[in-house]
Amino acid sequence: MKLQQEFTDDQQVKITAEFEPELLEQYMHKAARKISQRTRIPGFRPGKAPYAMVLSHVGEASIKEEALELLLDKVYPEMLDEAQIKPYGPGNLDEIKSENPPIFLFTIPLEPEVELGAVEDLREAYVLPKVSEQEVDDFILRARQNSSTIVPLDTPAAEGNLLYVTLEAVDLEPKEGENPDLIKAAPQQVLIPAEAEQRESEWPFPGFGRALIGYNAGENAIITHEFPEDASDEELRGKKVRFTVNIQSVKAMQLPEMDEEFLSQLGDFKTVEELRSAVLKRLETENTAEYDDKYYLDLVDRVRKDAKIKYPPQMLEEEEEQVLHRFEHELSHRNLDLDVYLKMRKTDKEEFIKQEVTPTAINRLERSLIMQALSKKYDIKVTNEALEREISTIVNDLVMSGELQDVQKELGEKKFANAISMEAANRALETAIRKQLRTLASPESLPAEEPEAETREPALPEADESAQEDK
């Protein structure tokens, strides 16, 4: 066996492998015997026909094709051992350069490589934002709104009213070839907030609800707004948009009193102080999770920026498939499929993959490789206690969401158990890696380890679904 290797920039290796001339002839005879086992040749039992008879019956080309397959199955792993290569996945036979002697050209993907930079120099203060009393008040107000009674009004829209509208939006300065129609007769519910309660997250822009104050049912409001380039809705970024809002109805929200009956709907709370304490703990938990996600993601990206990362194209293709599959799964929960979504976005699948799927896949893949490299560098292990804790959390989340039985039925008991164990191991490992990153970046912020205490959380219903409407 003679080998020539050429390593490429995309973490693959091209191997030209030359074998002994008589090797193909040997495998021609093996192939003929195999063909004769599945092909009826008159006068001979299966597998017993002489080579010449098989050659005459099926032709040299068929025997040679079978022989090459058998030969490759035999020599490919031997070639990898000889070349001392650990492939990431299956290689590809690019070309049969010669049949006598057999010379094959392969392209083989290699395992990814990560060379970390000066990780020890990583520094970033960990400053967790505090939950304000106003945030607690807002949370409880939303809970009351969710349990409110909706009463029709014959008066103009005012603060605190809930409007049922249809919304149309037109791009006043569309680029060449773009459809100016952004939204067509979409039904919406708009809650008009008090001026002090306006939020940056209000859709389609902050102040939209208050712009409808004074309008009566049956009237149209025309609102023009120029969106900044960093608007939260990427479909509207940088656009000058005219909204036509048809007011279908104006309704008041009668909020429940903060009495024992209302408190009991949210949980085992006897006093408003107990509720506020539970809400504070819940918001602190959510704030911590949100802050941690951003904090650690920023740290990983800083490590990633200083690292040298190489991986084969097949690895990115697999990640793209996962990203696309997950996106299609999320669409299905909104009763949409990808084709409908792409039509709504006025784009095609190829462009969508190029602009959104591939960048997302690159980020996910490279961050994952960085995490693996950190785990290896610091010899991070997952304890049985951490694994059991994550398994319990995952199963509890499935129970609370009502999805446990559906997932078990879809996967089957064995696959379900394996999937839960795999996800738990990944989560536990990520938690351990995050702790290592924080040890490097902000060691003074690490708390003393304490046993986790159980907290009661308000069991709030989804917005708009719990409000009861008088008809």
Short mmCIF file of C-alpha atoms in Angstrom, two decimals:
data_model
loop_
_atom_site.label_atom_id
_atom_site.label_comp_id
_atom_site.label_asym_id
_atom_site.label_seq_id
_atom_site.Cartn_x
_atom_site.Cartn_y
_atom_site.Cartn_z
CA MET A 1 0.00 0.00 0.00
CA LYS A 2 1.37 3.40 -1.04
CA LEU A 3 -0.19 6.53 0.45
CA GLN A 4 0.03 10.22 -0.38
CA GLN A 5 -1.65 12.67 2.00
CA GLU A 6 -2.66 16.28 1.43
CA PHE A 7 -4.23 18.16 4.34
CA THR A 8 -6.70 20.89 3.34
CA ASP A 9 -7.65 24.15 5.03
CA ASP A 10 -11.17 22.90 5.82
CA GLN A 11 -10.00 20.18 8.25
CA GLN A 12 -10.02 17.34 5.74
CA VAL A 13 -7.32 15.19 4.21
CA LYS A 14 -7.06 13.96 0.63
CA ILE A 15 -5.44 10.53 0.39
CA THR A 16 -4.23 8.87 -2.78
CA ALA A 17 -3.96 5.14 -2.05
CA GLU A 18 -2.26 2.68 -4.42
CA PHE A 19 -2.57 -1.09 -3.93
CA GLU A 20 -0.90 -4.19 -5.44
CA PRO A 21 -2.00 -4.93 -9.05
CA GLU A 22 -3.07 -8.50 -8.27
CA LEU A 23 -5.44 -7.30 -5.52
CA LEU A 24 -8.21 -6.32 -7.91
CA GLU A 25 -8.00 -9.68 -9.68
CA GLN A 26 -8.46 -11.48 -6.36
CA TYR A 27 -11.53 -9.42 -5.58
CA MET A 28 -12.93 -9.96 -9.09
CA HIS A 29 -13.15 -13.68 -8.24
CA LYS A 30 -14.65 -12.96 -4.81
CA ALA A 31 -17.20 -10.70 -6.46
CA ALA A 32 -18.09 -13.36 -9.04
CA ARG A 33 -18.79 -15.88 -6.27
CA LYS A 34 -20.97 -13.39 -4.45
CA ILE A 35 -22.89 -12.53 -7.62
CA SER A 36 -23.46 -16.21 -8.39
CA GLN A 37 -25.05 -16.66 -4.97
CA ARG A 38 -27.84 -14.22 -5.77
CA THR A 39 -28.05 -14.65 -9.56
CA ARG A 40 -29.57 -17.77 -11.13
CA ILE A 41 -27.11 -19.29 -13.61
CA PRO A 42 -28.57 -22.34 -15.42
CA GLY A 43 -26.85 -25.62 -14.58
CA PHE A 44 -25.22 -24.42 -11.35
CA ARG A 45 -26.24 -24.22 -7.73
CA PRO A 46 -26.09 -20.76 -6.03
CA GLY A 47 -22.46 -19.77 -5.47
CA LYS A 48 -21.02 -22.69 -7.44
CA ALA A 49 -20.78 -21.26 -10.96
CA PRO A 50 -17.21 -20.92 -12.33
CA TYR A 51 -15.77 -17.45 -12.82
CA ALA A 52 -15.94 -17.71 -16.61
CA MET A 53 -19.64 -18.58 -16.54
CA VAL A 54 -20.43 -15.64 -14.22
CA LEU A 55 -18.36 -13.35 -16.44
CA SER A 56 -20.27 -14.54 -19.49
CA HIS A 57 -23.63 -14.22 -17.74
CA VAL A 58 -23.38 -10.75 -16.11
CA GLY A 59 -20.42 -9.11 -17.87
CA GLU A 60 -17.09 -7.77 -16.65
CA ALA A 61 -18.46 -4.35 -15.68
CA SER A 62 -20.88 -5.80 -13.11
CA ILE A 63 -18.19 -8.01 -11.58
CA LYS A 64 -15.72 -5.12 -11.45
CA GLU A 65 -18.26 -2.84 -9.75
CA GLU A 66 -18.92 -5.49 -7.09
CA ALA A 67 -15.17 -6.18 -6.74
CA LEU A 68 -14.37 -2.53 -6.12
CA GLU A 69 -17.03 -2.33 -3.39
CA LEU A 70 -15.61 -5.42 -1.67
CA LEU A 71 -12.07 -4.13 -2.06
CA LEU A 72 -12.91 -0.73 -0.60
CA ASP A 73 -14.67 -2.31 2.38
CA LYS A 74 -11.46 -4.23 3.09
CA VAL A 75 -8.75 -1.66 2.40
CA TYR A 76 -10.41 1.55 3.70
CA PRO A 77 -9.98 0.82 7.44
CA GLU A 78 -6.49 -0.54 6.77
CA MET A 79 -5.63 2.68 4.96
CA LEU A 80 -6.82 4.78 7.92
CA ASP A 81 -4.64 2.73 10.28
CA GLU A 82 -1.66 3.03 7.96
CA ALA A 83 -2.15 6.80 7.64
CA GLN A 84 -2.75 7.11 11.43
CA ILE A 85 -5.94 9.09 10.84
CA LYS A 86 -8.92 9.37 13.18
CA PRO A 87 -11.74 10.55 10.94
CA TYR A 88 -14.67 12.65 12.14
CA GLY A 89 -17.03 10.67 9.92
CA PRO A 90 -17.24 8.59 6.74
CA GLY A 91 -14.87 9.56 3.95
CA ASN A 92 -15.76 10.03 0.31
CA LEU A 93 -14.33 8.17 -2.69
CA ASP A 94 -13.66 11.04 -5.09
CA GLU A 95 -12.09 9.14 -7.95
CA ILE A 96 -10.83 5.75 -9.11
CA LYS A 97 -7.66 6.96 -10.76
CA SER A 98 -6.61 3.51 -11.94
CA GLU A 99 -7.93 -0.05 -11.85
CA ASN A 100 -4.61 -1.76 -12.55
CA PRO A 101 -2.96 -1.08 -10.21
CA PRO A 102 -5.92 0.02 -8.02
CA ILE A 103 -5.43 3.71 -7.18
CA PHE A 104 -8.15 5.51 -5.22
CA LEU A 105 -8.53 9.17 -4.22
CA PHE A 106 -10.39 9.77 -0.94
CA THR A 107 -11.43 12.90 0.94
CA ILE A 108 -11.75 12.24 4.66
CA PRO A 109 -13.13 14.64 7.30
CA LEU A 110 -10.91 15.00 10.36
CA GLU A 111 -11.83 15.47 14.00
CA PRO A 112 -12.21 19.15 14.97
CA GLU A 113 -9.26 20.91 16.58
CA VAL A 114 -9.39 23.77 19.07
CA GLU A 115 -6.38 25.72 20.27
CA LEU A 116 -7.42 27.94 23.17
CA GLY A 117 -5.86 31.33 23.76
CA ALA A 118 -4.87 32.83 27.10
CA VAL A 119 -8.00 31.70 28.96
CA GLU A 120 -6.38 32.42 32.33
CA ASP A 121 -6.42 36.15 31.51
CA LEU A 122 -10.23 36.18 31.19
CA ARG A 123 -11.78 38.82 33.45
CA GLU A 124 -15.39 40.04 33.67
CA ALA A 125 -17.21 41.30 36.76
CA TYR A 126 -20.32 39.35 37.72
CA VAL A 127 -22.89 41.94 38.82
CA LEU A 128 -26.37 40.52 39.13
CA PRO A 129 -29.11 43.17 38.66
CA LYS A 130 -31.54 43.51 41.56
CA VAL A 131 -35.29 43.08 41.22
CA SER A 132 -37.11 46.35 41.99
CA GLU A 133 -40.37 46.80 43.87
CA GLN A 134 -41.85 48.16 40.62
CA GLU A 135 -41.07 44.87 38.86
CA VAL A 136 -42.89 42.98 41.62
CA ASP A 137 -45.85 45.38 41.30
CA ASP A 138 -45.91 44.90 37.51
CA PHE A 139 -45.85 41.12 37.86
CA ILE A 140 -48.79 41.12 40.26
CA LEU A 141 -50.67 43.58 38.02
CA ARG A 142 -50.24 41.21 35.07
CA ALA A 143 -51.56 38.38 37.22
CA ARG A 144 -54.64 40.46 38.05
CA GLN A 145 -55.09 41.38 34.38
CA ASN A 146 -54.93 37.69 33.46
CA SER A 147 -57.78 37.03 35.90
CA SER A 148 -59.79 40.11 34.97
CA THR A 149 -63.32 40.31 33.61
CA ILE A 150 -63.67 42.00 30.23
CA VAL A 151 -66.59 44.45 29.93
CA PRO A 152 -67.64 46.09 26.60
CA LEU A 153 -67.62 49.92 26.57
CA ASP A 154 -69.35 52.54 24.43
CA THR A 155 -66.78 55.20 25.30
CA PRO A 156 -63.53 56.29 23.57
CA ALA A 157 -60.41 54.28 24.33
CA ALA A 158 -58.60 55.28 27.51
CA GLU A 159 -55.76 54.14 29.75
CA GLY A 160 -56.23 50.58 30.96
CA ASN A 161 -58.68 49.66 28.19
CA LEU A 162 -58.28 46.55 26.06
CA LEU A 163 -58.82 47.14 22.34
CA TYR A 164 -59.70 44.49 19.78
CA VAL A 165 -58.35 45.71 16.45
CA THR A 166 -57.32 44.65 12.96
CA LEU A 167 -53.95 45.94 11.89
CA GLU A 168 -52.45 46.65 8.49
CA ALA A 169 -48.91 47.94 7.88
CA VAL A 170 -47.34 49.35 4.72
CA ASP A 171 -43.69 50.18 4.04
CA LEU A 172 -43.73 53.78 2.78
CA GLU A 173 -40.23 53.58 1.31
CA PRO A 174 -39.78 50.01 0.01
CA LYS A 175 -36.60 49.04 -1.76
CA GLU A 176 -36.78 48.06 -5.40
CA GLY A 177 -38.45 44.68 -5.80
CA GLU A 178 -39.79 44.58 -2.22
CA ASN A 179 -43.47 44.13 -1.44
CA PRO A 180 -44.61 47.21 0.54
CA ASP A 181 -47.36 45.25 2.32
CA LEU A 182 -45.89 44.20 5.66
CA ILE A 183 -49.04 43.19 7.57
CA LYS A 184 -52.48 42.49 6.10
CA ALA A 185 -55.62 42.68 8.27
CA ALA A 186 -54.06 40.95 11.26
CA PRO A 187 -56.29 40.69 14.37
CA GLN A 188 -54.63 42.03 17.51
CA GLN A 189 -55.42 42.83 21.12
CA VAL A 190 -53.89 46.07 22.39
CA LEU A 191 -53.77 46.99 26.08
CA ILE A 192 -53.35 50.73 26.58
CA PRO A 193 -50.82 51.16 29.42
CA ALA A 194 -50.55 54.10 31.77
CA GLU A 195 -47.81 56.50 30.74
CA ALA A 196 -45.58 55.36 33.59
CA GLU A 197 -46.09 51.72 32.61
CA GLN A 198 -44.88 51.94 29.00
CA ARG A 199 -42.26 49.36 28.11
CA GLU A 200 -39.56 49.23 25.44
CA SER A 201 -40.80 45.75 24.57
CA GLU A 202 -44.23 47.01 23.45
CA TRP A 203 -45.10 45.81 19.94
CA PRO A 204 -44.87 47.08 17.29
CA PHE A 205 -43.15 50.03 19.00
CA PRO A 206 -43.17 51.75 22.42
CA GLY A 207 -46.13 54.13 22.66
CA PHE A 208 -48.28 52.32 20.09
CA GLY A 209 -51.07 51.57 22.56
CA ARG A 210 -51.29 55.14 23.89
CA ALA A 211 -51.50 56.43 20.31
CA LEU A 212 -54.97 54.83 20.18
CA ILE A 213 -56.37 56.81 23.14
CA GLY A 214 -59.56 58.68 22.17
CA TYR A 215 -60.62 56.43 19.30
CA ASN A 216 -64.06 54.81 19.27
CA ALA A 217 -65.13 51.39 18.05
CA GLY A 218 -65.54 51.44 14.27
CA GLU A 219 -62.96 54.19 13.71
CA ASN A 220 -59.60 53.90 11.96
CA ALA A 221 -56.35 55.23 13.40
CA ILE A 222 -53.52 56.05 10.98
CA ILE A 223 -50.10 55.95 12.64
CA THR A 224 -46.75 56.50 10.93
CA HIS A 225 -43.55 55.38 12.61
CA GLU A 226 -39.89 55.24 11.58
CA PHE A 227 -38.15 52.21 13.07
CA PRO A 228 -34.48 52.37 14.08
CA GLU A 229 -31.97 49.93 12.61
CA ASP A 230 -31.83 48.05 15.93
CA ALA A 231 -35.60 47.61 16.33
CA SER A 232 -36.54 44.38 18.10
CA ASP A 233 -38.68 43.23 15.14
CA GLU A 234 -36.12 42.60 12.41
CA GLU A 235 -38.82 42.73 9.72
CA LEU A 236 -39.41 46.40 10.57
CA ARG A 237 -35.83 47.58 11.11
CA GLY A 238 -34.95 50.80 9.33
CA LYS A 239 -38.40 51.10 7.73
CA LYS A 240 -40.87 53.98 7.63
CA VAL A 241 -44.20 52.27 8.22
CA ARG A 242 -47.82 53.43 8.06
CA PHE A 243 -50.14 51.47 10.35
CA THR A 244 -53.88 51.44 9.72
CA VAL A 245 -55.66 50.33 12.88
CA ASN A 246 -59.37 49.53 12.72
CA ILE A 247 -60.86 49.63 16.21
CA GLN A 248 -63.25 46.68 16.44
CA SER A 249 -64.24 47.16 20.08
CA VAL A 250 -63.21 48.96 23.27
CA LYS A 251 -63.38 47.04 26.53
CA ALA A 252 -62.58 47.62 30.17
CA MET A 253 -60.65 45.23 32.35
CA GLN A 254 -62.22 44.79 35.80
CA LEU A 255 -59.33 43.64 37.97
CA PRO A 256 -59.97 41.26 40.87
CA GLU A 257 -59.46 42.53 44.39
CA MET A 258 -56.32 41.43 46.23
CA ASP A 259 -58.37 39.28 48.59
CA GLU A 260 -58.05 35.71 49.88
CA GLU A 261 -59.91 34.28 46.88
CA PHE A 262 -57.51 35.87 44.41
CA LEU A 263 -54.44 34.90 46.46
CA SER A 264 -55.61 31.29 46.60
CA GLN A 265 -55.85 31.22 42.78
CA LEU A 266 -52.12 31.95 42.58
CA GLY A 267 -50.95 29.51 45.22
CA ASP A 268 -50.96 28.75 48.91
CA PHE A 269 -50.70 32.39 49.96
CA LYS A 270 -52.48 33.83 53.00
CA THR A 271 -51.27 37.43 52.74
CA VAL A 272 -50.16 39.88 50.08
CA GLU A 273 -46.73 39.92 51.74
CA GLU A 274 -46.37 36.17 51.17
CA LEU A 275 -47.32 36.62 47.52
CA ARG A 276 -44.86 39.49 47.06
CA SER A 277 -42.09 37.43 48.66
CA ALA A 278 -42.77 34.50 46.31
CA VAL A 279 -42.94 36.81 43.28
CA LEU A 280 -39.65 38.41 44.30
CA LYS A 281 -37.96 34.99 44.51
CA ARG A 282 -39.39 33.97 41.15
CA LEU A 283 -38.23 37.17 39.46
CA GLU A 284 -34.81 36.83 41.08
CA THR A 285 -34.56 33.28 39.72
CA GLU A 286 -35.61 34.43 36.24
CA ASN A 287 -33.28 37.44 36.37
CA THR A 288 -30.38 35.24 37.43
CA ALA A 289 -31.05 32.75 34.62
CA GLU A 290 -31.30 35.53 32.03
CA TYR A 291 -28.20 37.32 33.32
CA ASP A 292 -26.23 34.06 33.53
CA ASP A 293 -27.10 33.10 29.96
CA LYS A 294 -25.79 36.42 28.66
CA TYR A 295 -22.79 36.54 31.01
CA TYR A 296 -21.52 33.07 30.15
CA LEU A 297 -22.33 33.42 26.46
CA ASP A 298 -20.21 36.58 26.37
CA LEU A 299 -17.36 34.77 28.13
CA VAL A 300 -17.51 31.83 25.73
CA ASP A 301 -17.51 34.21 22.76
CA ARG A 302 -14.47 36.02 24.16
CA VAL A 303 -12.65 32.71 24.53
CA ARG A 304 -13.82 31.78 21.04
CA LYS A 305 -12.50 35.03 19.59
CA ASP A 306 -8.97 34.26 20.82
CA ALA A 307 -9.07 30.57 19.89
CA LYS A 308 -8.13 28.77 16.68
CA ILE A 309 -10.98 26.48 15.66
CA LYS A 310 -10.94 24.02 12.77
CA TYR A 311 -13.71 21.60 11.80
CA PRO A 312 -14.75 19.78 8.62
CA PRO A 313 -17.69 21.01 6.48
CA GLN A 314 -19.67 17.86 7.29
CA MET A 315 -19.79 18.93 10.92
CA LEU A 316 -21.33 22.29 10.01
CA GLU A 317 -23.81 20.61 7.65
CA GLU A 318 -25.01 18.37 10.49
CA GLU A 319 -25.42 21.39 12.77
CA GLU A 320 -27.38 23.22 10.04
CA GLU A 321 -29.74 20.25 9.78
CA GLN A 322 -30.31 20.34 13.54
CA VAL A 323 -30.95 24.09 13.55
CA LEU A 324 -33.42 23.80 10.68
CA HIS A 325 -35.16 20.79 12.24
CA ARG A 326 -35.55 22.61 15.55
CA PHE A 327 -36.90 25.70 13.78
CA GLU A 328 -39.45 23.61 11.86
CA HIS A 329 -40.48 21.96 15.14
CA GLU A 330 -41.06 25.38 16.70
CA LEU A 331 -43.10 26.46 13.66
CA SER A 332 -45.30 23.38 14.05
CA HIS A 333 -46.32 24.59 17.52
CA ARG A 334 -47.57 27.77 15.82
CA ASN A 335 -49.48 25.70 13.23
CA LEU A 336 -47.06 26.77 10.50
CA ASP A 337 -44.73 24.90 8.20
CA LEU A 338 -41.50 26.15 6.66
CA ASP A 339 -42.98 26.84 3.21
CA VAL A 340 -45.72 29.06 4.64
CA TYR A 341 -43.21 30.85 6.88
CA LEU A 342 -40.87 31.52 3.96
CA LYS A 343 -43.75 32.94 1.91
CA MET A 344 -44.63 35.23 4.82
CA ARG A 345 -40.98 36.33 4.94
CA LYS A 346 -40.89 36.75 1.15
CA THR A 347 -37.78 34.61 0.82
CA ASP A 348 -36.80 31.10 -0.28
CA LYS A 349 -35.24 28.18 1.56
CA GLU A 350 -31.76 28.62 0.07
CA GLU A 351 -31.58 32.28 1.08
CA PHE A 352 -33.07 31.56 4.52
CA ILE A 353 -30.43 28.91 5.19
CA LYS A 354 -27.66 31.22 3.99
CA GLN A 355 -28.77 34.27 5.98
CA GLU A 356 -30.11 32.70 9.18
CA VAL A 357 -29.55 28.96 9.53
CA THR A 358 -25.84 28.87 8.68
CA PRO A 359 -24.79 31.78 10.97
CA THR A 360 -26.78 30.23 13.82
CA ALA A 361 -25.22 26.83 13.16
CA ILE A 362 -21.70 28.30 13.12
CA ASN A 363 -22.27 30.02 16.46
CA ARG A 364 -23.73 26.90 18.06
CA LEU A 365 -21.02 24.61 16.71
CA GLU A 366 -18.06 26.81 17.60
CA ARG A 367 -19.41 27.58 21.07
CA SER A 368 -19.92 23.86 21.66
CA LEU A 369 -16.35 23.14 20.56
CA ILE A 370 -15.04 25.83 22.90
CA MET A 371 -16.99 24.30 25.80
CA GLN A 372 -15.55 20.87 24.99
CA ALA A 373 -12.04 22.31 24.85
CA LEU A 374 -12.52 24.01 28.24
CA SER A 375 -13.84 20.77 29.70
CA LYS A 376 -10.75 18.94 28.47
CA LYS A 377 -8.30 21.65 29.54
CA TYR A 378 -9.60 21.79 33.12
CA ASP A 379 -10.49 18.07 33.34
CA ILE A 380 -14.09 18.89 34.24
CA LYS A 381 -16.16 15.92 35.36
CA VAL A 382 -19.87 15.51 36.08
CA THR A 383 -20.77 14.11 39.51
CA ASN A 384 -23.56 11.59 40.02
CA GLU A 385 -25.32 14.07 42.30
CA ALA A 386 -25.31 16.75 39.59
CA LEU A 387 -26.55 14.26 37.01
CA GLU A 388 -29.41 13.07 39.22
CA ARG A 389 -30.36 16.67 39.97
CA GLU A 390 -30.58 17.53 36.27
CA ILE A 391 -32.59 14.38 35.48
CA SER A 392 -35.06 15.32 38.20
CA THR A 393 -35.33 18.87 36.82
CA ILE A 394 -35.92 17.71 33.24
CA VAL A 395 -38.59 15.17 34.22
CA ASN A 396 -40.29 17.72 36.48
CA ASP A 397 -40.34 20.28 33.65
CA LEU A 398 -41.96 17.72 31.34
CA VAL A 399 -44.56 16.90 33.99
CA MET A 400 -45.36 20.57 34.61
CA SER A 401 -45.69 21.26 30.87
CA GLY A 402 -47.94 18.23 30.38
CA GLU A 403 -45.59 16.80 27.74
CA LEU A 404 -44.18 13.83 29.66
CA GLN A 405 -46.54 11.13 28.35
CA ASP A 406 -46.41 12.46 24.77
CA VAL A 407 -42.60 12.41 24.72
CA GLN A 408 -42.46 8.94 26.29
CA LYS A 409 -44.95 7.64 23.74
CA GLU A 410 -43.10 9.23 20.82
CA LEU A 411 -39.64 7.93 21.80
CA GLY A 412 -40.44 4.72 23.65
CA GLU A 413 -39.19 3.92 27.14
CA LYS A 414 -35.60 3.04 26.23
CA LYS A 415 -34.98 5.98 23.88
CA PHE A 416 -36.74 8.30 26.33
CA ALA A 417 -34.46 7.22 29.19
CA ASN A 418 -31.38 7.60 26.98
CA ALA A 419 -32.48 11.03 25.77
CA ILE A 420 -33.12 12.25 29.32
CA SER A 421 -29.75 10.94 30.51
CA MET A 422 -27.95 12.55 27.57
CA GLU A 423 -29.65 15.91 28.08
CA ALA A 424 -28.99 15.78 31.82
CA ALA A 425 -25.31 15.01 31.26
CA ASN A 426 -25.01 17.92 28.82
CA ARG A 427 -26.69 20.31 31.25
CA ALA A 428 -24.59 19.17 34.20
CA LEU A 429 -21.40 19.50 32.18
CA GLU A 430 -22.40 22.98 30.99
CA THR A 431 -23.07 24.02 34.58
CA ALA A 432 -19.63 22.78 35.64
CA ILE A 433 -17.94 24.57 32.74
CA ARG A 434 -19.81 27.77 33.57
CA LYS A 435 -18.54 27.55 37.14
CA GLN A 436 -14.99 27.17 35.84
CA LEU A 437 -15.42 30.23 33.59
CA ARG A 438 -16.71 32.30 36.50
CA THR A 439 -13.83 31.08 38.65
CA LEU A 440 -11.49 32.51 36.02
CA ALA A 441 -13.38 35.72 35.23
CA SER A 442 -14.79 36.75 38.60
CA PRO A 443 -13.65 34.44 41.43
CA GLU A 444 -14.65 36.91 44.13
CA SER A 445 -18.31 36.67 43.04
CA LEU A 446 -18.65 32.93 43.64
CA PRO A 447 -21.03 32.23 46.54
CA ALA A 448 -20.48 29.63 49.21
CA GLU A 449 -22.32 26.48 48.19
CA GLU A 450 -25.57 26.05 50.07
CA PRO A 451 -28.38 23.48 49.79
CA GLU A 452 -31.15 24.62 47.47
CA ALA A 453 -34.36 25.69 49.21
CA GLU A 454 -37.78 25.05 47.76
CA THR A 455 -39.83 28.13 46.90
CA ARG A 456 -43.46 28.55 46.02
CA GLU A 457 -44.11 30.25 42.71
CA PRO A 458 -47.36 31.85 41.58
CA ALA A 459 -49.05 29.54 39.09
CA LEU A 460 -49.97 32.29 36.67
CA PRO A 461 -52.13 31.48 33.65
CA GLU A 462 -51.22 32.62 30.15
CA ALA A 463 -52.21 36.17 29.20
CA ASP A 464 -55.48 36.64 27.30
CA GLU A 465 -56.61 33.07 28.00
CA SER A 466 -57.72 33.52 31.59
CA ALA A 467 -59.52 36.83 31.22
CA GLN A 468 -63.28 36.25 31.35
CA GLU A 469 -65.38 38.28 28.96
CA ASP A 470 -68.97 39.31 29.66
CA LYS A 471 -71.03 38.64 26.53
#
